[in-house]
mmCIF file of C-alpha atoms and ligand atoms in Angstrom:
data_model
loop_
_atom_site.group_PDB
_atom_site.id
_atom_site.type_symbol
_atom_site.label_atom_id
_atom_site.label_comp_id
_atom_site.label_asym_id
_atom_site.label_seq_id
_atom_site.Cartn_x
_atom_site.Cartn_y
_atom_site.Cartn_z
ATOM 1 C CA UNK A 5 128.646 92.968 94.506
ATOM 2 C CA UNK A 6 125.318 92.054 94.289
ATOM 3 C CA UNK A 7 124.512 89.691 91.240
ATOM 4 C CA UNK A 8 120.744 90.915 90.405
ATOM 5 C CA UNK A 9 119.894 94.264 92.447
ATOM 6 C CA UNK A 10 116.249 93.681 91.683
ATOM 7 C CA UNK A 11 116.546 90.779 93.814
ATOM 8 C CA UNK A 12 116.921 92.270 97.339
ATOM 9 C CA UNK A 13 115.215 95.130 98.919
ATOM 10 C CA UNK A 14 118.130 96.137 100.687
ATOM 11 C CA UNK A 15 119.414 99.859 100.153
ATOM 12 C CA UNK A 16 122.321 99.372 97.592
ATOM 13 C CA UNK A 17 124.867 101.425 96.312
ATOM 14 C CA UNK A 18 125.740 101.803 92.583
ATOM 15 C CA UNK A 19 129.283 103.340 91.794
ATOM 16 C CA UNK A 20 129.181 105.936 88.705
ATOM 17 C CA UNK A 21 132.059 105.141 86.964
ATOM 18 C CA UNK A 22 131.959 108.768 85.324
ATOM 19 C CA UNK A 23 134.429 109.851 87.637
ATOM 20 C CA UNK A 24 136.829 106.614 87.416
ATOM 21 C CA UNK A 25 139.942 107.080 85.518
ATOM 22 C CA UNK A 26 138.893 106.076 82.041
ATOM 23 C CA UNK A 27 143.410 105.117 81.155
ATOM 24 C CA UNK A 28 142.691 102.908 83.949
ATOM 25 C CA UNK A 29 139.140 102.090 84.134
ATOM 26 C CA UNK A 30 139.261 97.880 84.669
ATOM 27 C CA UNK A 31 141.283 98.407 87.730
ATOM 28 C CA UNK A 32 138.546 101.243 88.779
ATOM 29 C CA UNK A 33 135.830 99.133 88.247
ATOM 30 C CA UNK A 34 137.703 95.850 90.399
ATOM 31 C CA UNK A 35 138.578 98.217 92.771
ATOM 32 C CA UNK A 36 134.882 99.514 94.097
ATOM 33 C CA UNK A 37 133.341 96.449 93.540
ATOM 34 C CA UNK A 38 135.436 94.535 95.332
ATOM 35 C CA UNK A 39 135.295 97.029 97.628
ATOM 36 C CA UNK A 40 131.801 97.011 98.774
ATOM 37 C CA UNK A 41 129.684 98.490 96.101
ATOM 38 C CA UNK A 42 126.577 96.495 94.900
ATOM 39 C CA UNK A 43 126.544 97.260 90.859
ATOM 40 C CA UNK A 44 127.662 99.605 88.451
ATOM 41 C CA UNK A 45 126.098 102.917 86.702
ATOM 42 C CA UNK A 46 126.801 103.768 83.567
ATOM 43 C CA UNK A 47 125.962 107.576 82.160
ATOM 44 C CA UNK A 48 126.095 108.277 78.507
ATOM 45 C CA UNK A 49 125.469 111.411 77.715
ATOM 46 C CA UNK A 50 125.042 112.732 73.597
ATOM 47 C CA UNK A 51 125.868 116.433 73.960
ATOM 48 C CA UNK A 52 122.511 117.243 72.507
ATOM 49 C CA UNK A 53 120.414 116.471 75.884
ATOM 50 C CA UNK A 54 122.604 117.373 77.998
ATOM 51 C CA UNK A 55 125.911 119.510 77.663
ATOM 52 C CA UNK A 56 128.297 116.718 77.942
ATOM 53 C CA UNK A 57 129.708 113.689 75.845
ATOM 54 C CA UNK A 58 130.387 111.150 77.932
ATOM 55 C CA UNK A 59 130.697 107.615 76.374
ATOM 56 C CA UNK A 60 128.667 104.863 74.883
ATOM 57 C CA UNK A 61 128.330 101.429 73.586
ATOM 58 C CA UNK A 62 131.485 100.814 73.305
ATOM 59 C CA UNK A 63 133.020 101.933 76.572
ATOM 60 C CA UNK A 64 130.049 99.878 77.939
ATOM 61 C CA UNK A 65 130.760 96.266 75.762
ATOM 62 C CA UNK A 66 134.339 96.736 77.469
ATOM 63 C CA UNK A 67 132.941 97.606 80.831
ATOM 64 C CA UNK A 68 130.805 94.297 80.507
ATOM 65 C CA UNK A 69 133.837 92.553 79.679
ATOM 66 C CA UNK A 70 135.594 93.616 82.517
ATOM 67 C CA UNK A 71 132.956 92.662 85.311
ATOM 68 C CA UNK A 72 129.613 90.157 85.550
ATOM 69 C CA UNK A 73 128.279 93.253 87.954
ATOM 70 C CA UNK A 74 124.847 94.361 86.946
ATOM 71 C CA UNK A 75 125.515 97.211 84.109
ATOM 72 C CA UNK A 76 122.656 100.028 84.833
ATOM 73 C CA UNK A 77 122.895 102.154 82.344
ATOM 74 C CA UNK A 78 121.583 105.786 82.298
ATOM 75 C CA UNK A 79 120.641 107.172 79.032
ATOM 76 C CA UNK A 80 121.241 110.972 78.920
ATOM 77 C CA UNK A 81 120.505 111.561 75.250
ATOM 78 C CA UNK A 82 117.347 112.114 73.077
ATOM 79 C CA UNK A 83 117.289 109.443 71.011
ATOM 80 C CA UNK A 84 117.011 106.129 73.868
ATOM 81 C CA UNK A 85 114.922 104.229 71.408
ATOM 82 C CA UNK A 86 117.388 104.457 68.579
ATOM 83 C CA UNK A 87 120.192 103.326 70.118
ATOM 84 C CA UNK A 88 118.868 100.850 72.924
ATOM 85 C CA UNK A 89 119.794 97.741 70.617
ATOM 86 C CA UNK A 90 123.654 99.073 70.590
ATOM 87 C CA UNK A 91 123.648 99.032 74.511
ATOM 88 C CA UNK A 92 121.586 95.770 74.914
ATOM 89 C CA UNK A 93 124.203 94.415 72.725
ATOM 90 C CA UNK A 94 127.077 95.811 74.609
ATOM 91 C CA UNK A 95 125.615 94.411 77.660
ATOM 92 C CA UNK A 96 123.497 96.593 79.551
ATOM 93 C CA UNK A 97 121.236 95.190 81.983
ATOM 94 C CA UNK A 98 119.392 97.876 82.637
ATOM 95 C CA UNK A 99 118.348 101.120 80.746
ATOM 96 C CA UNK A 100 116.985 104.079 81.797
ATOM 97 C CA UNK A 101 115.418 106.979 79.887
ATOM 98 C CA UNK A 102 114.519 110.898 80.396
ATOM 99 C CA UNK A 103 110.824 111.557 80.657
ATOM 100 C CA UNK A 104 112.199 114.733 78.817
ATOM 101 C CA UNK A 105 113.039 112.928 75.631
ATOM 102 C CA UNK A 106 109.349 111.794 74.454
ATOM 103 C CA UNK A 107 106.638 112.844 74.791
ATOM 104 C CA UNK A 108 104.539 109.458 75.317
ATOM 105 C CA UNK A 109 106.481 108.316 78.406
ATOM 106 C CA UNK A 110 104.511 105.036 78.748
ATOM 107 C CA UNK A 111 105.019 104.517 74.731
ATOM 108 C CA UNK A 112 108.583 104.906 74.818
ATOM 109 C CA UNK A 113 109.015 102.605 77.782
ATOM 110 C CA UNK A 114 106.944 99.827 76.089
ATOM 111 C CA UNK A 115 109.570 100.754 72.886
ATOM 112 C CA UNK A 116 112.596 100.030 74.617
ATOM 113 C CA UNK A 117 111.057 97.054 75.911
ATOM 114 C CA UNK A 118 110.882 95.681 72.965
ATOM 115 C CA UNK A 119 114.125 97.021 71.643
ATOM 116 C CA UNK A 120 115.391 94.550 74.298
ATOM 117 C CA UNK A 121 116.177 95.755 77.136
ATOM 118 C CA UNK A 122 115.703 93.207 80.643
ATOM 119 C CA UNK A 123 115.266 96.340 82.960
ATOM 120 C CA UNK A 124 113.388 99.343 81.863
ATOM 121 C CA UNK A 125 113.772 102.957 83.902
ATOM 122 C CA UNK A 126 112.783 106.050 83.771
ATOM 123 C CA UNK A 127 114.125 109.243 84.983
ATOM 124 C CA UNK A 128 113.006 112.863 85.349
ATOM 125 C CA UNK A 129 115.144 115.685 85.703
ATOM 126 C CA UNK A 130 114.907 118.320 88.754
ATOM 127 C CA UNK A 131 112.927 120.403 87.240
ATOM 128 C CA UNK A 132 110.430 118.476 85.931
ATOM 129 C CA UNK A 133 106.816 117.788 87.361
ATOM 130 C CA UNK A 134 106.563 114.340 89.160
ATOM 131 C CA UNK A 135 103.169 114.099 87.779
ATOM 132 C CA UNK A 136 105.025 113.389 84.089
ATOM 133 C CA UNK A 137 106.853 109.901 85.404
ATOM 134 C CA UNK A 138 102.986 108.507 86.248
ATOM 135 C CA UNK A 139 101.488 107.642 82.652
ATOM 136 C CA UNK A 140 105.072 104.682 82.611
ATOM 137 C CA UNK A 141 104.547 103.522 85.839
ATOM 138 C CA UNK A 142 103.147 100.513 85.049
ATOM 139 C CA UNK A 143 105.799 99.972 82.120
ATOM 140 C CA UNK A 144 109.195 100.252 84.461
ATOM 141 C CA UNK A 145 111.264 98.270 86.646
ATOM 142 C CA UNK A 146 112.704 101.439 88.131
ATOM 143 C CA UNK A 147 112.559 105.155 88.492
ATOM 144 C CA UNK A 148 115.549 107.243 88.730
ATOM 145 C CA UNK A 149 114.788 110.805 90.372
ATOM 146 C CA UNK A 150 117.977 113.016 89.485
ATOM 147 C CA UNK A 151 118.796 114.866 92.676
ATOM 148 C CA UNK A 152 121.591 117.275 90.330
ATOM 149 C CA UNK A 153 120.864 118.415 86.497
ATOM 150 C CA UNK A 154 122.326 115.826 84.717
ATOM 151 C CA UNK A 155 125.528 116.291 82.797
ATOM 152 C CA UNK A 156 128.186 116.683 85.078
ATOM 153 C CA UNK A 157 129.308 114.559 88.525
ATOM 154 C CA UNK A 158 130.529 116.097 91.464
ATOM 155 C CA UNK A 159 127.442 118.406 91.570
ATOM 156 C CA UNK A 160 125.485 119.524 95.048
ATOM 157 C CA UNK A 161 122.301 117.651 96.114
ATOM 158 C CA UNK A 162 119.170 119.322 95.438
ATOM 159 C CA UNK A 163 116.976 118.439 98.403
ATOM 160 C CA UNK A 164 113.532 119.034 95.974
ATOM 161 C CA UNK A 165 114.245 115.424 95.283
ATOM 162 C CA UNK A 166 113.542 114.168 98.591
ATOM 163 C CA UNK A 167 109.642 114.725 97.980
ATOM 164 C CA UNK A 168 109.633 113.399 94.467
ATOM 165 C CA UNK A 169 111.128 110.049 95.857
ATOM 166 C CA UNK A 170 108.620 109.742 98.411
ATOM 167 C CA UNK A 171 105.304 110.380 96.109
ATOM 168 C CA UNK A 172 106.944 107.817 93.153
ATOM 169 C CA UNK A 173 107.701 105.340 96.417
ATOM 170 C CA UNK A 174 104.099 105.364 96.720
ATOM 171 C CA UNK A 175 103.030 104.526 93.629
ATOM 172 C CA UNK A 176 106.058 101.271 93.225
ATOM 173 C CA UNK A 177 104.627 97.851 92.813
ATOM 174 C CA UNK A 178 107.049 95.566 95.728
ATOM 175 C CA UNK A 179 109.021 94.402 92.375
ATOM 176 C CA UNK A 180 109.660 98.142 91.368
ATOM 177 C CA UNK A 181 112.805 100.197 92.482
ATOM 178 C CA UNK A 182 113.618 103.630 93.163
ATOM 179 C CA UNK A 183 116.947 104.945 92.121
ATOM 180 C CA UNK A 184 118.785 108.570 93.141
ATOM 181 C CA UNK A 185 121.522 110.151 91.304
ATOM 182 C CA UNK A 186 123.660 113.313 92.041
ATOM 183 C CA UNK A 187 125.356 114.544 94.734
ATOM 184 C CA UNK A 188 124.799 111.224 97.132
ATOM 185 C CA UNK A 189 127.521 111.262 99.629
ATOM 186 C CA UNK A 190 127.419 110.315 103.696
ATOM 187 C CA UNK A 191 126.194 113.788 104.542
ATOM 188 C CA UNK A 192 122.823 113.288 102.150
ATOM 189 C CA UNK A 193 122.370 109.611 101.678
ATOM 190 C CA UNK A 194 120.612 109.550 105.316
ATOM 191 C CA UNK A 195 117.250 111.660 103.732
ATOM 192 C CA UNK A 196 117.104 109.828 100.496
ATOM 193 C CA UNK A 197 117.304 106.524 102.687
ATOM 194 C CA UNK A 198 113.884 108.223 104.619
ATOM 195 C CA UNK A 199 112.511 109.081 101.222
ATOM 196 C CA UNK A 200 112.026 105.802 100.709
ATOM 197 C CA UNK A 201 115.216 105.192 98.065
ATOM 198 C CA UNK A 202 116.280 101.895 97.303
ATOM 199 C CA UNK A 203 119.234 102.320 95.197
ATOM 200 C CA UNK A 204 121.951 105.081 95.416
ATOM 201 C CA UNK A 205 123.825 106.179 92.519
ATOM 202 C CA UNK A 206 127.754 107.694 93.396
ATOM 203 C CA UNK A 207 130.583 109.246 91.118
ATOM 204 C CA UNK A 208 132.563 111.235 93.162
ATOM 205 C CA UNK A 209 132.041 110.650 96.545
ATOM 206 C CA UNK A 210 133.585 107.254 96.193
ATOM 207 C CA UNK A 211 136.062 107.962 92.681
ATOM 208 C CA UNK A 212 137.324 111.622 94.294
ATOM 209 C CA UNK A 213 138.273 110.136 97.431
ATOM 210 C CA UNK A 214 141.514 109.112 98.535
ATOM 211 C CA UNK A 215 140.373 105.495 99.715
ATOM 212 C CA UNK A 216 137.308 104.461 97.873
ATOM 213 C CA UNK A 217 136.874 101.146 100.133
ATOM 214 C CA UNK A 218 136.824 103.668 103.273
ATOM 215 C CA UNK A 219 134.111 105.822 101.207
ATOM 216 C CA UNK A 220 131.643 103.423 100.553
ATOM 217 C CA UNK A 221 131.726 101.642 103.628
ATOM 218 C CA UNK A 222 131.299 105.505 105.120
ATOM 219 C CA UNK A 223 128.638 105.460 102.939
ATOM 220 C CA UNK A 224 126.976 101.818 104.209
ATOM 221 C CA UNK A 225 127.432 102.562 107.650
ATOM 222 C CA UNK A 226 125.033 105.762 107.069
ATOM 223 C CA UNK A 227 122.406 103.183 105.292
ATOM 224 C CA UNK A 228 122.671 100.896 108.069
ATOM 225 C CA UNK A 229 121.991 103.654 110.939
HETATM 226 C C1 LIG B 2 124.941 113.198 86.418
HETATM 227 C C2 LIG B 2 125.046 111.698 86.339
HETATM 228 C C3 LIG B 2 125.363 111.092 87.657
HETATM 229 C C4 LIG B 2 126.705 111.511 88.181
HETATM 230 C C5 LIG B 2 126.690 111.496 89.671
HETATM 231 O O1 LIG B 2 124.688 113.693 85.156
HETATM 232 O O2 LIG B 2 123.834 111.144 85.887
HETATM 233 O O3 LIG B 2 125.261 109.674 87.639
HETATM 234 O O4 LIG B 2 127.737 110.697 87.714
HETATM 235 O O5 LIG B 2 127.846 112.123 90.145
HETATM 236 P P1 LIG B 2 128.014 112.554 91.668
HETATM 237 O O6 LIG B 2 127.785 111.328 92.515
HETATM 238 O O7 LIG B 2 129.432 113.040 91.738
HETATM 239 O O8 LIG B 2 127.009 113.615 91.932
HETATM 240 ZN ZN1 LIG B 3 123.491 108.880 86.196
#
């Protein structure tokens, strides 16, 4: 576990807990941190921007009171200003918002800012133009590039990614981080490492597998080729 991921620039791995068992989701949560995995991701998705409910302040107050871990929290739903106060309150370290949602990315970054939250991100889905992530740059902590459409884990990578991460990695102040989501396993988490990612997000490559301890130090030992 790593206490503050902003305070390393070693590659670390964040475990999705959106495939854990939810009936059993405090001994999930001990279980792949203890086991090797740096901090924890959180998706909460509304049903409205994407076509999923997921969870939300509530599964992520108990999540906080289950773990110290940084609590990265990835905000699928349209309304990220509204509710960032709930989530700050519930715990959240971290926030991160879809350039989808607004259309004034750098306003709504400075607005959940001031809503609270310690670690501002921002996110872009596949099939949306890098170009739209630039106007927040300066406003972030982190940029998430979704490597699957959001709403669903255990999705296949989508390689476009890779040269979205490496033009935002060009533009990241040394204090910034980039962040991938979707579809990381040991087969693809070699290229996002080369496209310059700091922090991989992963649901069911570590949840779906039979020994989670084995799958994320599968997973480090590809980082640390
Ligand atoms: C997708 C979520 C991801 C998802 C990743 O909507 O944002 O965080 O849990 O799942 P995998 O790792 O299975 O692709
Ligand atoms: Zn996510």
């Amino acid at each position: 576990m790593t206490a503050d991921p902003f305070n390393t620039t070693q590659p670390l791995i964040a475990a999705s807990i959106l495939s854990a068992r939810f009936e059993k989701l405090g001994a999930e949560i001990d279980e792949v941190l203890s086991g090797g995995c740096d901090f924890l991701h959180l998706d909460v998705m509304d049903g409205h921007f994407v076509p999923n409910i997921s969870f939300g302040p509530a599964v992520t107050a108990a999540t906080r009171r289950s773990t110290k871990a940084f609590l990265d929290v990835h905000l699928m739903i349209s309304e990220p200003v509204r509710y960032a106060p709930a989530f700050v309150k519930a715990g959240a370290d971290a926030m991160t918002f879809h350039v989808e949602v607004t259309d004034d990315v750098a306003k709504t970054a400075r607005e959940m800012r001031a809503a609270g939250c310690r670690h501002v991100g921002i996110t872009l889905n596949p099939a949306t133009a890098v170009e739209r992530v630039f106007p927040a740059l300066e406003f972030v902590d982190h940029v998430l590039v979704m490597s699957v459409v959001p709403g669903f884990s255990g999705q296949k990578f989508m390689a476009e990614a890779l040269p979205k991460s490496e033009i935002i990695k060009k533009r990241l102040r040394a204090n910034q981080r980039l962040e991938i989501d979707g579809g990381i396993n040991p087969e693809t988490i070699p290229s996002a490492r080369d496209a310059g990612v700091d922090w991989f997000v992963v649901a069911s490559a570590i949840f779906d597998h039979p020994d989670r301890v084995k799958a994320i130090s599968e997973l480090r030992d590809q980082l640390s080729r």
